[in-house]
mmCIF file of C-alpha atoms and ligand atoms in Angstrom:
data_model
loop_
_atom_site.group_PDB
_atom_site.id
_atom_site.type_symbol
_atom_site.label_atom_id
_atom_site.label_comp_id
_atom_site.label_asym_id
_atom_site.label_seq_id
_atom_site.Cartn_x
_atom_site.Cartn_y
_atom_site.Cartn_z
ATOM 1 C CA UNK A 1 114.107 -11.499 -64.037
ATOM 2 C CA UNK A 2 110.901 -9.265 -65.119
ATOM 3 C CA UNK A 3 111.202 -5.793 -64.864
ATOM 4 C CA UNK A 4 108.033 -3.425 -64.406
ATOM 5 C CA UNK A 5 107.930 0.560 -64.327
ATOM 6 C CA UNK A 6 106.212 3.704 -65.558
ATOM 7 C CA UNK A 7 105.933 7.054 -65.511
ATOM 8 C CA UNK A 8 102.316 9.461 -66.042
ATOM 9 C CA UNK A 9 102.097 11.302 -69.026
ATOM 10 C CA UNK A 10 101.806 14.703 -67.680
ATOM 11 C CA UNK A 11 103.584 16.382 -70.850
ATOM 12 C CA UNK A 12 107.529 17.318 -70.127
ATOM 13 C CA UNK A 13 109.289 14.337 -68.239
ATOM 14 C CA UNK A 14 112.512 15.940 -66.528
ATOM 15 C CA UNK A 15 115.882 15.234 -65.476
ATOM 16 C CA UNK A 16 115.037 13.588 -62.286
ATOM 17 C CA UNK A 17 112.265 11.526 -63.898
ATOM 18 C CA UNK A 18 115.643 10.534 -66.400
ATOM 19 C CA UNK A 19 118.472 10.237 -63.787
ATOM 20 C CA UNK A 20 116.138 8.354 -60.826
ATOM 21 C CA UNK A 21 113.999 6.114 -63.236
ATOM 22 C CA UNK A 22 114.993 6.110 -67.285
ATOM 23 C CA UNK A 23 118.259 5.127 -66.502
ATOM 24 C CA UNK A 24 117.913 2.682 -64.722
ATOM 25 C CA UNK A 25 115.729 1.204 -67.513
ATOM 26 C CA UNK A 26 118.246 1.424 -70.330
ATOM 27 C CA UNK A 27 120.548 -0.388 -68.115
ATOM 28 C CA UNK A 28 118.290 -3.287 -67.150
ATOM 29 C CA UNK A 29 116.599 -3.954 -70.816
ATOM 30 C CA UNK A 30 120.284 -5.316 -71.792
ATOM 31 C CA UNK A 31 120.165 -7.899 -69.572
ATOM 32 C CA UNK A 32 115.904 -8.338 -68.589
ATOM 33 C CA UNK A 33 112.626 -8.620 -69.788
ATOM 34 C CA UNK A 34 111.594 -5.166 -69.434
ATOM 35 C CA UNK A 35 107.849 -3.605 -69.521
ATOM 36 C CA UNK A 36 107.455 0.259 -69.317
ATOM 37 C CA UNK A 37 103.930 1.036 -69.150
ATOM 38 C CA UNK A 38 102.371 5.068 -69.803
ATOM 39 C CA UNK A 39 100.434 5.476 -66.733
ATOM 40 C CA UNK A 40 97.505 7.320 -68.540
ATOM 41 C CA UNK A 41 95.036 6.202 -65.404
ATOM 42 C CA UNK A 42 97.552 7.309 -62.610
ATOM 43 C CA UNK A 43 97.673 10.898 -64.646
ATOM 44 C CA UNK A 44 94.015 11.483 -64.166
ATOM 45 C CA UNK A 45 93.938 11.522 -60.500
ATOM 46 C CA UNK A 46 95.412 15.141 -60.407
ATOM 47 C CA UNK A 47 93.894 17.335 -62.115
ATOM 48 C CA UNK A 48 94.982 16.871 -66.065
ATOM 49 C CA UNK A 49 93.683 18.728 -69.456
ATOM 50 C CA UNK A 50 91.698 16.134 -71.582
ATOM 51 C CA UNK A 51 92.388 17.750 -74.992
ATOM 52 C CA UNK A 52 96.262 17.514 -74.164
ATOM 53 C CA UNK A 53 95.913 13.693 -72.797
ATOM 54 C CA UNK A 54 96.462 11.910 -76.490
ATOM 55 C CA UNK A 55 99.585 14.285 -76.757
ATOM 56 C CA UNK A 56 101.270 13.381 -73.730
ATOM 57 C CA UNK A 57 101.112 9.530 -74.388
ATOM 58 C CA UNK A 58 102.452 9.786 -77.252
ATOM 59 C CA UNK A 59 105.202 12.301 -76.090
ATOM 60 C CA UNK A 60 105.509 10.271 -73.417
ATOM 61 C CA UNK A 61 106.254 7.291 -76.108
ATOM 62 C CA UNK A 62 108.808 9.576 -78.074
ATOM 63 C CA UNK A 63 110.446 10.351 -74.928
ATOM 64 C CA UNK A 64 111.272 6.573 -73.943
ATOM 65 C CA UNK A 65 112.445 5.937 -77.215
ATOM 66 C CA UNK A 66 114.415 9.421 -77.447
ATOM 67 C CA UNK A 67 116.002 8.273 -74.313
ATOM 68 C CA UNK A 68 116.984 5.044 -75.330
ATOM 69 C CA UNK A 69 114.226 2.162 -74.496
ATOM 70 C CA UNK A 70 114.241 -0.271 -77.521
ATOM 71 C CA UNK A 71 110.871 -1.607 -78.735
ATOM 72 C CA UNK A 72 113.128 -4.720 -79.776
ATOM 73 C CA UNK A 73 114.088 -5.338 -75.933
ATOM 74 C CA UNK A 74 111.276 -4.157 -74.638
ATOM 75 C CA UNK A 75 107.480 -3.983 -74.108
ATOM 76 C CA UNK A 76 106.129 -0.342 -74.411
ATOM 77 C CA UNK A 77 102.041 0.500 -73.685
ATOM 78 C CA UNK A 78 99.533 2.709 -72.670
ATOM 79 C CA UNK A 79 97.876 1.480 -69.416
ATOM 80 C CA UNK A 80 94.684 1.863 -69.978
ATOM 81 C CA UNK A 81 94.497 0.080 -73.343
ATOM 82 C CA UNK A 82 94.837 -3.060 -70.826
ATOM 83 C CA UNK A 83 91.311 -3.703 -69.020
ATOM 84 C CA UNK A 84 93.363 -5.650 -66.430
ATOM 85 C CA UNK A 85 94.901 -3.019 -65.189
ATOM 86 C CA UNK A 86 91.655 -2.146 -63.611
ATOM 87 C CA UNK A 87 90.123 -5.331 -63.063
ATOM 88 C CA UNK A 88 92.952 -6.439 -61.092
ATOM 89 C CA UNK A 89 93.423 -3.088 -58.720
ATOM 90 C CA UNK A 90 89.424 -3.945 -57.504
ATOM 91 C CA UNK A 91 90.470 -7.407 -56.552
ATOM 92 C CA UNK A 92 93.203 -6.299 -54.746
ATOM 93 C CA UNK A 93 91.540 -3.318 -53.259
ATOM 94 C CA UNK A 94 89.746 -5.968 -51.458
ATOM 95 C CA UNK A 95 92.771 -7.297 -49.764
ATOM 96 C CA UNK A 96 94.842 -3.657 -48.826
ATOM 97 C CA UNK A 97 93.926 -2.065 -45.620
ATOM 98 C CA UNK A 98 92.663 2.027 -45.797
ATOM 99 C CA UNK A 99 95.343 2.535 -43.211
ATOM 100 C CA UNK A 100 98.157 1.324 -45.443
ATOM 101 C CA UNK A 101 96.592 3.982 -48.021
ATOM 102 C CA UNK A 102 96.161 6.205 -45.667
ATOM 103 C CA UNK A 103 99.641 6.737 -44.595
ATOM 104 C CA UNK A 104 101.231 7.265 -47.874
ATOM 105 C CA UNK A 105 103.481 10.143 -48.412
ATOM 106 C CA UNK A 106 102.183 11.031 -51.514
ATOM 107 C CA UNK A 107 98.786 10.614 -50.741
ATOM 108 C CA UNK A 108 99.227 12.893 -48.362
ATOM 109 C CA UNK A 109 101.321 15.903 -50.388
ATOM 110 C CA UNK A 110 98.559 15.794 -53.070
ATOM 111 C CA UNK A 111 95.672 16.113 -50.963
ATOM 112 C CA UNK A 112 97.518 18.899 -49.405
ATOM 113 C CA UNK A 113 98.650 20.473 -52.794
ATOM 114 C CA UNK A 114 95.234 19.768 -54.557
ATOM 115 C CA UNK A 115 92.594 20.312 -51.595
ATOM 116 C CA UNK A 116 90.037 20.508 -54.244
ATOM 117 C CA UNK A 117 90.440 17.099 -55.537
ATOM 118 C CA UNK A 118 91.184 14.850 -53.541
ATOM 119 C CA UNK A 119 89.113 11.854 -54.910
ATOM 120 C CA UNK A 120 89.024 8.458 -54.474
ATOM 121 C CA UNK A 121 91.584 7.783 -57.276
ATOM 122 C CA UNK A 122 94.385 9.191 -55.621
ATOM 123 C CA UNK A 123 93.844 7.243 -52.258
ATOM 124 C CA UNK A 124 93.663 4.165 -54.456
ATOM 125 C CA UNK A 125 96.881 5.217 -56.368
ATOM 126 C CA UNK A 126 99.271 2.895 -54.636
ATOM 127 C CA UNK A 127 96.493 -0.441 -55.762
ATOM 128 C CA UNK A 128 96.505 0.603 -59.518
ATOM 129 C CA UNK A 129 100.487 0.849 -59.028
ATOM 130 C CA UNK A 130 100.332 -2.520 -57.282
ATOM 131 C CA UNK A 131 98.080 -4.126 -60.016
ATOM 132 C CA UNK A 132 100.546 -2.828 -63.004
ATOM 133 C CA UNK A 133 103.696 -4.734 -61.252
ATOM 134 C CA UNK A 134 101.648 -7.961 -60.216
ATOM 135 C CA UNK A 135 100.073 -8.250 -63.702
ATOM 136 C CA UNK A 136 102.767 -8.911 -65.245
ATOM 137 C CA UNK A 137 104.448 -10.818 -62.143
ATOM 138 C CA UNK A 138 107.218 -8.708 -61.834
ATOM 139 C CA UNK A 139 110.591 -8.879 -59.853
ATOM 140 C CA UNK A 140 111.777 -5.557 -59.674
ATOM 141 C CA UNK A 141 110.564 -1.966 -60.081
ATOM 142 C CA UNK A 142 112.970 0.703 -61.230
ATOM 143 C CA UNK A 143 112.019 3.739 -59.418
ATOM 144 C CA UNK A 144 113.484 6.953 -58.056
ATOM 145 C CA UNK A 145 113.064 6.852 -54.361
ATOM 146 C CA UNK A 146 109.954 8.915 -54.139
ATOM 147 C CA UNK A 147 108.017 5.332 -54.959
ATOM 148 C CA UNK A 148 109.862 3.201 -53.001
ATOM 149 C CA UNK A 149 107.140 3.220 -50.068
ATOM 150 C CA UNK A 150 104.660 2.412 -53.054
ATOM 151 C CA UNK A 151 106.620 -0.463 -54.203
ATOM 152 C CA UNK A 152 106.965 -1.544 -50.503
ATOM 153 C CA UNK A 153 102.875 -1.301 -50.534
ATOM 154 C CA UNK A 154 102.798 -3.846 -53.226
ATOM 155 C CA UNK A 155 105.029 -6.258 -51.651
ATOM 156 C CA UNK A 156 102.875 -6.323 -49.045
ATOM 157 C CA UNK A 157 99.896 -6.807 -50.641
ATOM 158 C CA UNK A 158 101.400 -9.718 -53.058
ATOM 159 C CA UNK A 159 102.268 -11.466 -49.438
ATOM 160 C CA UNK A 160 98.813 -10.754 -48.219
ATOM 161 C CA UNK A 161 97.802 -12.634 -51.615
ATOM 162 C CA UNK A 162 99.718 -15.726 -51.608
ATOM 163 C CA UNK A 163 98.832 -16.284 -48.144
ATOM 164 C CA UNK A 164 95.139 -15.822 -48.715
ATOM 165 C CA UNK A 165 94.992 -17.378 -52.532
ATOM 166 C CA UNK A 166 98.108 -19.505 -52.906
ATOM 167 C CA UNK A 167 101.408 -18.426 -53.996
ATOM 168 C CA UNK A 168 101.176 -16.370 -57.024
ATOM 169 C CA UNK A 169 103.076 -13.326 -57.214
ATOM 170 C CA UNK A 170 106.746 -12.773 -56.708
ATOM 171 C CA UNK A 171 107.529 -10.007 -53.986
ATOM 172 C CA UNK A 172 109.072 -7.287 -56.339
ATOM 173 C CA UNK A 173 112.141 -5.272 -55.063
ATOM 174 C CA UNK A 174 112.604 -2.061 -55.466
ATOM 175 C CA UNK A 175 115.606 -0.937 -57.682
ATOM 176 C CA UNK A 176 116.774 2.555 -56.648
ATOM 177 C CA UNK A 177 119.772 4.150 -58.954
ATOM 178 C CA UNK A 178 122.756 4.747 -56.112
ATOM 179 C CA UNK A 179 123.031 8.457 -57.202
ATOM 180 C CA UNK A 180 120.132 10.350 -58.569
ATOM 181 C CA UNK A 181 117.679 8.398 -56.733
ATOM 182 C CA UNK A 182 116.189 12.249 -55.483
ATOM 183 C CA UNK A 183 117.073 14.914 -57.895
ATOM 184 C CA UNK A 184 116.023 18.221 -56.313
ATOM 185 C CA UNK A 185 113.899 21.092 -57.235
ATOM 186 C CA UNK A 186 116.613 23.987 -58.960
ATOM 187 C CA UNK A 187 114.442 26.495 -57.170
ATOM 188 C CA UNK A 188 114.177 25.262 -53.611
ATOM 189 C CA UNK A 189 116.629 22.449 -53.173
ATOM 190 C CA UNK A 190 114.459 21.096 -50.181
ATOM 191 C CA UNK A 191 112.119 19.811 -52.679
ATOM 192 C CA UNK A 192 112.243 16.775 -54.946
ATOM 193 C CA UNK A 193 111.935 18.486 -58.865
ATOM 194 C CA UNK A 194 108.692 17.993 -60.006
ATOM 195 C CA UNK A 195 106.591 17.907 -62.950
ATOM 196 C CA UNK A 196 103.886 19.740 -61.176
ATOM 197 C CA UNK A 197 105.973 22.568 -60.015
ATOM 198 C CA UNK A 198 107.075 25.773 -61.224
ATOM 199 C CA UNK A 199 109.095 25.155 -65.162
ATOM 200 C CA UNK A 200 112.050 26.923 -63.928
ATOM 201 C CA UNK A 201 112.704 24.320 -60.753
ATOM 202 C CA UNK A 202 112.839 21.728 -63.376
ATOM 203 C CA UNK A 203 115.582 21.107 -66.765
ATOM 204 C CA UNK A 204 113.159 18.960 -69.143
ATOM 205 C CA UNK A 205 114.950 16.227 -71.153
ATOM 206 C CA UNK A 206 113.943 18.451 -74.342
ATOM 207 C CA UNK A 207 114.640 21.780 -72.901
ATOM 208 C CA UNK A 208 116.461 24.350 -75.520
ATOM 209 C CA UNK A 209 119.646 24.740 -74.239
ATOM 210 C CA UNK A 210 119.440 28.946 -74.175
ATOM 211 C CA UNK A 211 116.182 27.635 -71.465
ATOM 212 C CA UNK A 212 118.784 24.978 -69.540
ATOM 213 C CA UNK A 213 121.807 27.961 -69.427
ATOM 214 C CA UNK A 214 119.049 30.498 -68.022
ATOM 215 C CA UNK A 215 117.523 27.871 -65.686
ATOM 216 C CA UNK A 216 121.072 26.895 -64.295
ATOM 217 C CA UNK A 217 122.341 30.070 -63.655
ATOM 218 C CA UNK A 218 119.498 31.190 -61.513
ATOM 219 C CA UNK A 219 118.878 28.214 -59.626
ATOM 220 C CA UNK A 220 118.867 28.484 -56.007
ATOM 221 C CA UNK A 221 123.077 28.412 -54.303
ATOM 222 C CA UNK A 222 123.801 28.855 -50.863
ATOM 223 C CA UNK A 223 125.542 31.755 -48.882
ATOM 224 C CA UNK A 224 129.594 31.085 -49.022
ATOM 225 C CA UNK A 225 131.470 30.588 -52.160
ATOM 226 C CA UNK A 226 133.158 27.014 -52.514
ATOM 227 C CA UNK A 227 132.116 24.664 -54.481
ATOM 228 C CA UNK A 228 131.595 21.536 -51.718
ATOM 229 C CA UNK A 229 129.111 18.869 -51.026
ATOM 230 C CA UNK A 230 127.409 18.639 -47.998
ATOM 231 C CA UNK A 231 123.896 18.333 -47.984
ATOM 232 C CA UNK A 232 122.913 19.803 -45.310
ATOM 233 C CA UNK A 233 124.502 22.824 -45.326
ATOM 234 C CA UNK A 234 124.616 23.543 -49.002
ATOM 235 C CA UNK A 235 121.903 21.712 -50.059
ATOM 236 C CA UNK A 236 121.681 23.891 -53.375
ATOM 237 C CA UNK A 237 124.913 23.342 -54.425
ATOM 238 C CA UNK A 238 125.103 19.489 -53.208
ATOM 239 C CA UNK A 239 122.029 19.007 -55.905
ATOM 240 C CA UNK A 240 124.011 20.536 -58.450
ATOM 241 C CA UNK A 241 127.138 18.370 -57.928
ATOM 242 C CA UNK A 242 125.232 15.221 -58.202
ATOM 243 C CA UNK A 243 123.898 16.970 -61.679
ATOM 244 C CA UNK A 244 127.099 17.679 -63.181
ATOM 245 C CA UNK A 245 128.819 14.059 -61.365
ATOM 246 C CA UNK A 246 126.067 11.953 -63.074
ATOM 247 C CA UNK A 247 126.018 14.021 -66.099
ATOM 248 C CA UNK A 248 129.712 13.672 -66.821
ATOM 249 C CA UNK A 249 130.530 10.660 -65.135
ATOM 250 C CA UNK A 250 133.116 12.016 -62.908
ATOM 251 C CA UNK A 251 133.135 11.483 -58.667
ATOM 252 C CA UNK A 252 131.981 14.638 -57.291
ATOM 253 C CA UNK A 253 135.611 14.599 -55.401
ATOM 254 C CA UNK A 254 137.058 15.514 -58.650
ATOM 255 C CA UNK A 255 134.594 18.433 -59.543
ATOM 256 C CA UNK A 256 134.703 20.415 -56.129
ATOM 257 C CA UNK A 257 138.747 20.398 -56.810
ATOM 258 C CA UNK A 258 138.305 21.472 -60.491
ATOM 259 C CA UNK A 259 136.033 24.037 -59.003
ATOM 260 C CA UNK A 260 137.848 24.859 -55.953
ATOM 261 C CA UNK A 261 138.805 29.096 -55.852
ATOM 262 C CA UNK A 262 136.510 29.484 -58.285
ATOM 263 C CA UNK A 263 133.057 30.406 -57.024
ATOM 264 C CA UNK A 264 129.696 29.303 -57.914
ATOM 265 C CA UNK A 265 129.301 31.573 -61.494
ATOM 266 C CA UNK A 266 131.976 29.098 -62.648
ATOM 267 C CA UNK A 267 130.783 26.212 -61.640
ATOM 268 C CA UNK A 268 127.312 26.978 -63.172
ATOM 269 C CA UNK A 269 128.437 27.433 -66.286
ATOM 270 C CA UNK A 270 130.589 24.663 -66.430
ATOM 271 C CA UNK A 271 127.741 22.324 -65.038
ATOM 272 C CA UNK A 272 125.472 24.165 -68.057
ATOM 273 C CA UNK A 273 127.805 23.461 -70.963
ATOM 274 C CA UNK A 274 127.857 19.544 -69.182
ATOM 275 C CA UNK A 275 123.983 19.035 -69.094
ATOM 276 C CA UNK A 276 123.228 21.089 -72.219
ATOM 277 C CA UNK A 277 125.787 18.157 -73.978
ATOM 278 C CA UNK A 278 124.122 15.287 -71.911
ATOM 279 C CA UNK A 279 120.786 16.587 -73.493
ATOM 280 C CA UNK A 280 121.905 17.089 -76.680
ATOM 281 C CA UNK A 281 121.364 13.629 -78.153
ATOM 282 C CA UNK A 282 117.669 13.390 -76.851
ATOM 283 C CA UNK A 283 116.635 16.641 -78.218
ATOM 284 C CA UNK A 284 118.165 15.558 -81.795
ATOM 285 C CA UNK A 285 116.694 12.005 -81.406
ATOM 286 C CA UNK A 286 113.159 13.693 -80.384
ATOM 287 C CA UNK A 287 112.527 15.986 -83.763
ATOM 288 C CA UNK A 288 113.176 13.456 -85.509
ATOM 289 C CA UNK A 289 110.346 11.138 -84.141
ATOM 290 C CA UNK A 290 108.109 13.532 -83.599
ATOM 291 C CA UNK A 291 107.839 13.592 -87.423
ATOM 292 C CA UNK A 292 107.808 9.855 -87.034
ATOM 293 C CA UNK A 293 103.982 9.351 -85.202
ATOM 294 C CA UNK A 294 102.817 6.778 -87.301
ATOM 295 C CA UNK A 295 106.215 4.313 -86.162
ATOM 296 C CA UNK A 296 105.603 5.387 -82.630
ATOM 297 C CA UNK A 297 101.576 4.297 -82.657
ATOM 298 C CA UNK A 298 102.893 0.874 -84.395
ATOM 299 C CA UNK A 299 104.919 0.057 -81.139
ATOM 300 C CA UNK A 300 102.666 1.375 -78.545
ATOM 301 C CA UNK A 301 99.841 -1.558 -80.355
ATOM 302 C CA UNK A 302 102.727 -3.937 -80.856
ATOM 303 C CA UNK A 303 103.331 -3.761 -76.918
ATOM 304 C CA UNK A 304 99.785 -3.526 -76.252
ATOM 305 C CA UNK A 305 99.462 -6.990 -77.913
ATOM 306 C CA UNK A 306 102.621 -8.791 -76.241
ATOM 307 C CA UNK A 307 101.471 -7.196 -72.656
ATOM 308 C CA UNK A 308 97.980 -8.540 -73.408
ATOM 309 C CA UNK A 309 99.129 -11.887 -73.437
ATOM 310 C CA UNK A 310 100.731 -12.013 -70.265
ATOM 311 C CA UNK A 311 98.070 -9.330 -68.901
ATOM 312 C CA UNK A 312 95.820 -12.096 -69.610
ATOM 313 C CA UNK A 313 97.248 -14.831 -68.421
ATOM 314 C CA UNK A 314 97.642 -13.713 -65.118
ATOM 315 C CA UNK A 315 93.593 -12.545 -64.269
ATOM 316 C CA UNK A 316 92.760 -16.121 -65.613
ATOM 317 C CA UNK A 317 94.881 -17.393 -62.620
ATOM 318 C CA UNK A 318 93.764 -14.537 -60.170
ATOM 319 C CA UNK A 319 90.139 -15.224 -60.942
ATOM 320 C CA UNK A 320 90.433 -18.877 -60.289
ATOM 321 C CA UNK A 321 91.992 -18.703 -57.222
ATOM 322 C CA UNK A 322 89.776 -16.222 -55.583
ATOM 323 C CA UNK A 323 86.773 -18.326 -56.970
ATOM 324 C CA UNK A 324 85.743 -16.210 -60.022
ATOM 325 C CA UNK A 325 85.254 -18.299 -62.650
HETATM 326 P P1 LIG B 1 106.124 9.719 -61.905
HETATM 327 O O1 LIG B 1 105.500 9.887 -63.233
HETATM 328 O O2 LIG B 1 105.844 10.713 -60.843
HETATM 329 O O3 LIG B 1 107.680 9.662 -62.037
HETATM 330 C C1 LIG B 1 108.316 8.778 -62.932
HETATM 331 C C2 LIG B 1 109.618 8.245 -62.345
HETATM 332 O O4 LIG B 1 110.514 9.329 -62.065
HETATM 333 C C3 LIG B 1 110.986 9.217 -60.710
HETATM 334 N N1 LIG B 1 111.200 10.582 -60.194
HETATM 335 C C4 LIG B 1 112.364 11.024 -59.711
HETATM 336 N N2 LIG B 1 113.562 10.436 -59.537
HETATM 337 C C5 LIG B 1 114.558 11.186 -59.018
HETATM 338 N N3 LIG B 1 114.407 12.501 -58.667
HETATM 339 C C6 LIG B 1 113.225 13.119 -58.813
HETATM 340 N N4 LIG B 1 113.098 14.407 -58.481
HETATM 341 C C7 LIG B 1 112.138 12.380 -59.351
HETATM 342 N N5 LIG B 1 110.844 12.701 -59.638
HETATM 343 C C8 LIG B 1 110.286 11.585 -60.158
HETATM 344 C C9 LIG B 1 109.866 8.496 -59.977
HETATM 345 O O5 LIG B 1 110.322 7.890 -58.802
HETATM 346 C C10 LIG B 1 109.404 7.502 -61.018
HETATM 347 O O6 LIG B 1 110.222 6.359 -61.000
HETATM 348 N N6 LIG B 1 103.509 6.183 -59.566
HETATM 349 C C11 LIG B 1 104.527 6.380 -60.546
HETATM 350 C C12 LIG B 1 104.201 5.776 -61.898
HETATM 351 C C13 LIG B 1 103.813 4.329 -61.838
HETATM 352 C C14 LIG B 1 104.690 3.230 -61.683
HETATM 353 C C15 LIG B 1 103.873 2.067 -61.749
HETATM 354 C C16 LIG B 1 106.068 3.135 -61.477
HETATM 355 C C17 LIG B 1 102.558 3.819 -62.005
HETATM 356 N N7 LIG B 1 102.600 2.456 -61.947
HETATM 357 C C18 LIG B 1 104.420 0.798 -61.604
HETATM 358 C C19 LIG B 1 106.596 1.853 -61.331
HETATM 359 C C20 LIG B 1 105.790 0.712 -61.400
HETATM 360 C C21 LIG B 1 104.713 7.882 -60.773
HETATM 361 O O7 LIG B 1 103.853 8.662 -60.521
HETATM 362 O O8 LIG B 1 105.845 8.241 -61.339
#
C-alpha cells in the first residue's frame, strides 16, 4: 500500500496536527511506502509572510523528523519543488465540478475568516490536494477528520478519471486515527485547535513546558466539578480527557476514576505534568536539528529526487491518456 499526506508550513504545527495526522504516519511508515509532502503551495492561499516561508519548510522538515518520520522509510519534500504538482491539479481542474468546490467546508470557513482574500487558490484547494495523492497513486491518506471531505473530493475525481481516461488511479481511503481524529481548540472547545487561531487555544509540539502548564491551566472547563466525559455537556473537559487518554495511553474510564472527588485544578495539573512528558522528547530531538540544517536540506533533495521519479512517471501516463503528447 502507498501512503500520501501533508501538512502547510505555517510555522508551529500543534498537538492536533500530531495526535490526528503525525501519528498516524509513524505508525504506517513501519509497515508502507510512505510520502509526506510540505504543502508550501496550499500555505499561500491564506494569507502567509514571504520572508518567514523558507523557515517554515524547513521547520516544518525538523518537525517530521523531531516527531519521528524516518528519511530511511520514507519520502520527505517540499511541494512545490515538484512541477507536477501543478501541472496535474489543471488537468484535473478540468474534470471537478465548481459545485463540488463550492460546497467545501473549508472553503467556506476561510472565505468567511479571510473576506479579504478569498482568491482563486483557495476554491481550487481541494484539486492541488487531489493532484498530491493521485501523483503518486496513492491508497490511503492519513488525515485528521477535518480533510476527510477533501479526501472524499479526490476519490471522486480519480473515478471521474478512470471512467473518462481509463483506469489509472486507485480510489484512496481516508485513514482517520480512532481517537484524536478532532482535537479541540483549549480556548473554546467548540472549535477544532488551529494553527490560525489565537497561541493560547493551541499546545505546539515545541512549546516550553512553563507555556504548556500556563496554557493548560487556563483553558476553557465547564460549570460543575467532576472530572467526566460527555461531550456534549462538558465539552471542555471531554477535550481534555482525550488529551491526557492519548497522551498517556490509558482509557479515559480509568482517568475520570483517578480524578473522581478531585475537581478540575487537579486534573489540570496532572494532565500538564502528562503532556509536558509526552513533549519532552520532541523538544530535545528539535534543538538538536535545528543546529543540524545542512542534514535536513540533504533529505528534503534526497526526497525531492525519489518523488520525482514517480512524480514523473505518472504525468507521462496522464498526458497520454488525455491525448497530450
Ligand atoms: P493542515 O496543515 O491544516 O493540517 C495538517 C494535518 O493535521 C490535521 N489536523 C488535526 N487533526 C486533529 N485535530 C485537529 N484540531 C487538527 N487540525 C489539523 C489535519 O487533518 C491534517 O491531517 N490540506 C491539508 C494538507 C494537505 C494534504 C494533502 C493532506 C495538502 N495536500 C494531501 C493529505 C494529503 C491541510 O491543510 O492540513
Amino acid at each position: 500500500m502507498r501512503i500520501f499526506s501533508g501538512i502547510r508550513p505555517t510555522g508551529n504545527i500543534h498537538l492536533g496536527n500530531y495526535l490526528g495526522a503525525v501519528k498516524q504516519w509513524i505508525a504506517l511508515q513501519e509497515k508502507h511506502e510512505c510520502i509526506f509532502c510540505i504543502v508550501d503551495l496550499h500555505a499561500i492561499t491564506t494569507p502567509y509572510s514571504r520572508e518567514e516561508m523558507q523557515k517554515n519548510i524547513l521547520d516544518a522538515a525538523t518537525i517530521y523528523l523531531a516527531a519521528g518520520v524516518d528519511p530511511e522509510k520514507a519520502i520527505i519534500f517540499v511541494q512545490s519543488e515538484i512541477k507536477e504538482h501543478t501541472e496535474l491539479a489543471w488537468l484535473l481542474g478540468t474534470i471537478t465540478p465548481m459545485g463540488e468546490l463550492q460546497r467545501m467546508t473549508q472553503f467556506k470557513e476561510k472565505a468567511k475568516k479571510h473576506p479579504e482574500y478569498v482568491n482563486a487558490g483557495l476554491l481550487n484547494y481541494p484539486i492541488l490536494m487531489a493532484s498530491d495523492i493521485m501523483l503518486y497513486k496513492a491508497d490511503a491518506v492519513p488525515v485528521g477528520k477535518d480533510q476527510e471531505q477533501h479526501v472524499e473530493l479526490t476519490r471522486t475525481i480519480a473515478k471521474k478519471f478512470n471512467q473518462k481516461f481509463g483506469k489509472t488511479f486507485p480510489e484512496p481511503e481516508v485513514v482517520l486515527p480512532e481517537t484524536g481524529a478532532k482535537i479541540m481548540s483549549l480556548t473554546n472547545p467548540k472549535k477544532k485547535m488551529s494553527k490560525s487561531d489565537d497561541a493560547r487555544s493551541c499546545i505546539f509540539l515545541f512549546d516550553t513546558p512553563e507555556d504548556i502548564q500556563k496554557k493548560i491551566m487556563s483553558a476553557e472547563t465547564d460549570s460543575g466539578k467532576d472530572v467526566i466525559y460527555n461531550v456534549t455537556k462538558k465539552p471542555g473537559i471531554s477535550n481534555l480527557l482525550t488529551i491526557y487518554s492519548l497522551v498517556t495511553g490509558n482509557p479515559i474510564k480509568e482517568i475520570e476514576k483517578e480524578y473522581k472527588g478531585k475537581g478540575y485544578g487537579e486534573f489540570k495539573k496532572g494532565l500538564a505534568k502528562a503532556v509536558i512528558e509526552y513533549l519532552e522528547p520532541f523538544r530535545r530531538k528539535q534543538k538538536e536539528l535545528t543546529t543540524r540544517d545542512v542534514y535536513v536540506k540533504e533529505i528534503l533533495n534526497q526526497g525531492k529526487m525519489r518523488a520525482q521519479t514517480i512524480a514523473q512517471a505518472t504525468m507521462q501516463e496522464v498526458r497520454e491518456e488525455m491525448g497530450l503528447t
